[in-house]
Coordinates of C-alpha atoms in Angstrom, one line a residue:
X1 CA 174.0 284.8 107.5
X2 CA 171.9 286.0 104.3
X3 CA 171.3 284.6 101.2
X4 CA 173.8 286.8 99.4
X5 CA 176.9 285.9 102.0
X6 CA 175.8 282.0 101.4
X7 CA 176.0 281.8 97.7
X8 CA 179.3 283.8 98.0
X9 CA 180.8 281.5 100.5
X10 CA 179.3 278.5 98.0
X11 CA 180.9 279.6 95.2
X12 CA 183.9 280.5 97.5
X13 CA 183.8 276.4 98.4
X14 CA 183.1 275.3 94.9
X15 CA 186.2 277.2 93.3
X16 CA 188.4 275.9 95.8
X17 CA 187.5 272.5 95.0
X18 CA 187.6 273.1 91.5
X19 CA 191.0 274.6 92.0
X20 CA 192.6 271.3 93.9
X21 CA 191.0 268.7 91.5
X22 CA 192.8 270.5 88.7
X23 CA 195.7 270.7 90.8
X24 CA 195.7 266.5 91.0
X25 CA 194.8 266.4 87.7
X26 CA 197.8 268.0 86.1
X27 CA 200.5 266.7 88.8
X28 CA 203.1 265.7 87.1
X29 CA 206.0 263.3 87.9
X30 CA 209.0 264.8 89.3
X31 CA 211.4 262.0 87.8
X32 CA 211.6 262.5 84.2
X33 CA 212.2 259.4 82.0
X34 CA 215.3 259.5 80.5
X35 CA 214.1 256.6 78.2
X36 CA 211.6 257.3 75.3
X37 CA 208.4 256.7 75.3
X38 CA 208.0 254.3 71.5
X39 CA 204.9 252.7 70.2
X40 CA 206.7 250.1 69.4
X41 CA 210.6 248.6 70.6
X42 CA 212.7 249.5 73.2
X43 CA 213.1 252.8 74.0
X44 CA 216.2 252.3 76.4
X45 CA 217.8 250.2 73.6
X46 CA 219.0 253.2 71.4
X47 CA 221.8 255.0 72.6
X48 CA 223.5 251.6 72.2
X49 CA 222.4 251.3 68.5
X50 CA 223.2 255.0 67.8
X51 CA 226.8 253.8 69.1
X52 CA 226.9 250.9 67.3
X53 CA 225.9 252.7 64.3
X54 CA 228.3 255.0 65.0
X55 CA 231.2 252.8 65.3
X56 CA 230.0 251.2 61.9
X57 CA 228.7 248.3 62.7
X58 CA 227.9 246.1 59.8
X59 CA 224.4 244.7 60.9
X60 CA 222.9 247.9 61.8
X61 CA 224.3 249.7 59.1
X62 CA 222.8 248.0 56.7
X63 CA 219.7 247.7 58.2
X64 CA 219.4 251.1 58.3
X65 CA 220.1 251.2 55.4
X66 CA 217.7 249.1 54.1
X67 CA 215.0 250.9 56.1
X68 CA 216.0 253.9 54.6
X69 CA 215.9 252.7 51.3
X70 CA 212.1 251.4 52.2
X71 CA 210.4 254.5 53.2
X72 CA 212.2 256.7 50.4
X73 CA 210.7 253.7 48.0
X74 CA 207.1 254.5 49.8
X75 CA 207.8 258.2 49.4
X76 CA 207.6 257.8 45.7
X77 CA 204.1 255.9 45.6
X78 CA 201.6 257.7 44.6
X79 CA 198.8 258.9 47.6
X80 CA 195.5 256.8 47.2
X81 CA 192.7 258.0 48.4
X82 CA 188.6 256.8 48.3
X83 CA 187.6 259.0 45.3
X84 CA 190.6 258.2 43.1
X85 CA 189.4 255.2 42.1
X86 CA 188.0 256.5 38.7
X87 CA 184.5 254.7 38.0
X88 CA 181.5 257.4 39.5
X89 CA 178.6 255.9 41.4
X90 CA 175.0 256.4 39.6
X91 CA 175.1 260.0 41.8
X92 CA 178.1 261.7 39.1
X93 CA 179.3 262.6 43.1
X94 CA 182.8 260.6 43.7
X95 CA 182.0 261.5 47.6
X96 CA 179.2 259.0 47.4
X97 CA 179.1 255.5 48.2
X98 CA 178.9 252.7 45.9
X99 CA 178.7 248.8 46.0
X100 CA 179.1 247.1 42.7
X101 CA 178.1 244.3 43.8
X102 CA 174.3 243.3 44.9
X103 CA 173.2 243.2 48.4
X104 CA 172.7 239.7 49.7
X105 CA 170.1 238.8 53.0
X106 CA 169.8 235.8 54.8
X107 CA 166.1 234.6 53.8
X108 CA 163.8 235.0 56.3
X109 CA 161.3 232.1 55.7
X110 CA 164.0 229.2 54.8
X111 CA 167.4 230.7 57.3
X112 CA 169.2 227.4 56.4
X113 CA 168.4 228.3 52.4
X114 CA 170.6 230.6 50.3
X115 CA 170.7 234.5 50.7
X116 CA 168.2 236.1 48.6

């Protein structure tokens, strides 16, 4: 066998492999969950409180309500970010960092003494 025919049959080899790792990889399962996936709280809990909601039950309903009432509350609040604080660092660049207060060490010679 030459050179040529053994790198072909190489590469042949190493696509093949390639080929049934990604194959694993991407598997998927053939059940799908019927239940969502939540960060937090039980996902198989609300089809019952969509019918509870539904039937108006007083609880829920107001706690909904309530939630609701929340995040259009946080809606209105203004968005904050880092450079809206209004005082500029020494720089005149808001992007810049800043401490206003002075930076504090553990003395060296005397580690039981104050910071200097």
């Amino acid at each position: 066998m030459n050179t040529l025919q053994k790198q072909r049959l190489h590469y042949l080899t190493l696509s093949l492999v390639c080929f049934l790792l990604t194959t694993f990889t991407f598997a998927q399962n053939s059940e799908p969950s019927t239940t969502p996936s939540l960060l937090l709280g039980q996902g198989d809990q609300l089809p019952r409180i969509k019918k509870e909601l539904a039937a108006g039950n007083t609880d829920l309903v107001a706690a909904l309500k309530k939630i609701v009432e929340e995040a259009d509350a946080a809606l209105e609040q203004p968005i904050v970010n880092v450079v809206a604080e209004g005082a500029l660092p020494p720089s005149g660049d808001a992007h810049d960092y800043f401490s206003y207060s002075p930076y504090w060490w553990p003395d060296a010679k005397n580690p039981d003494g104050p910071y200097i």
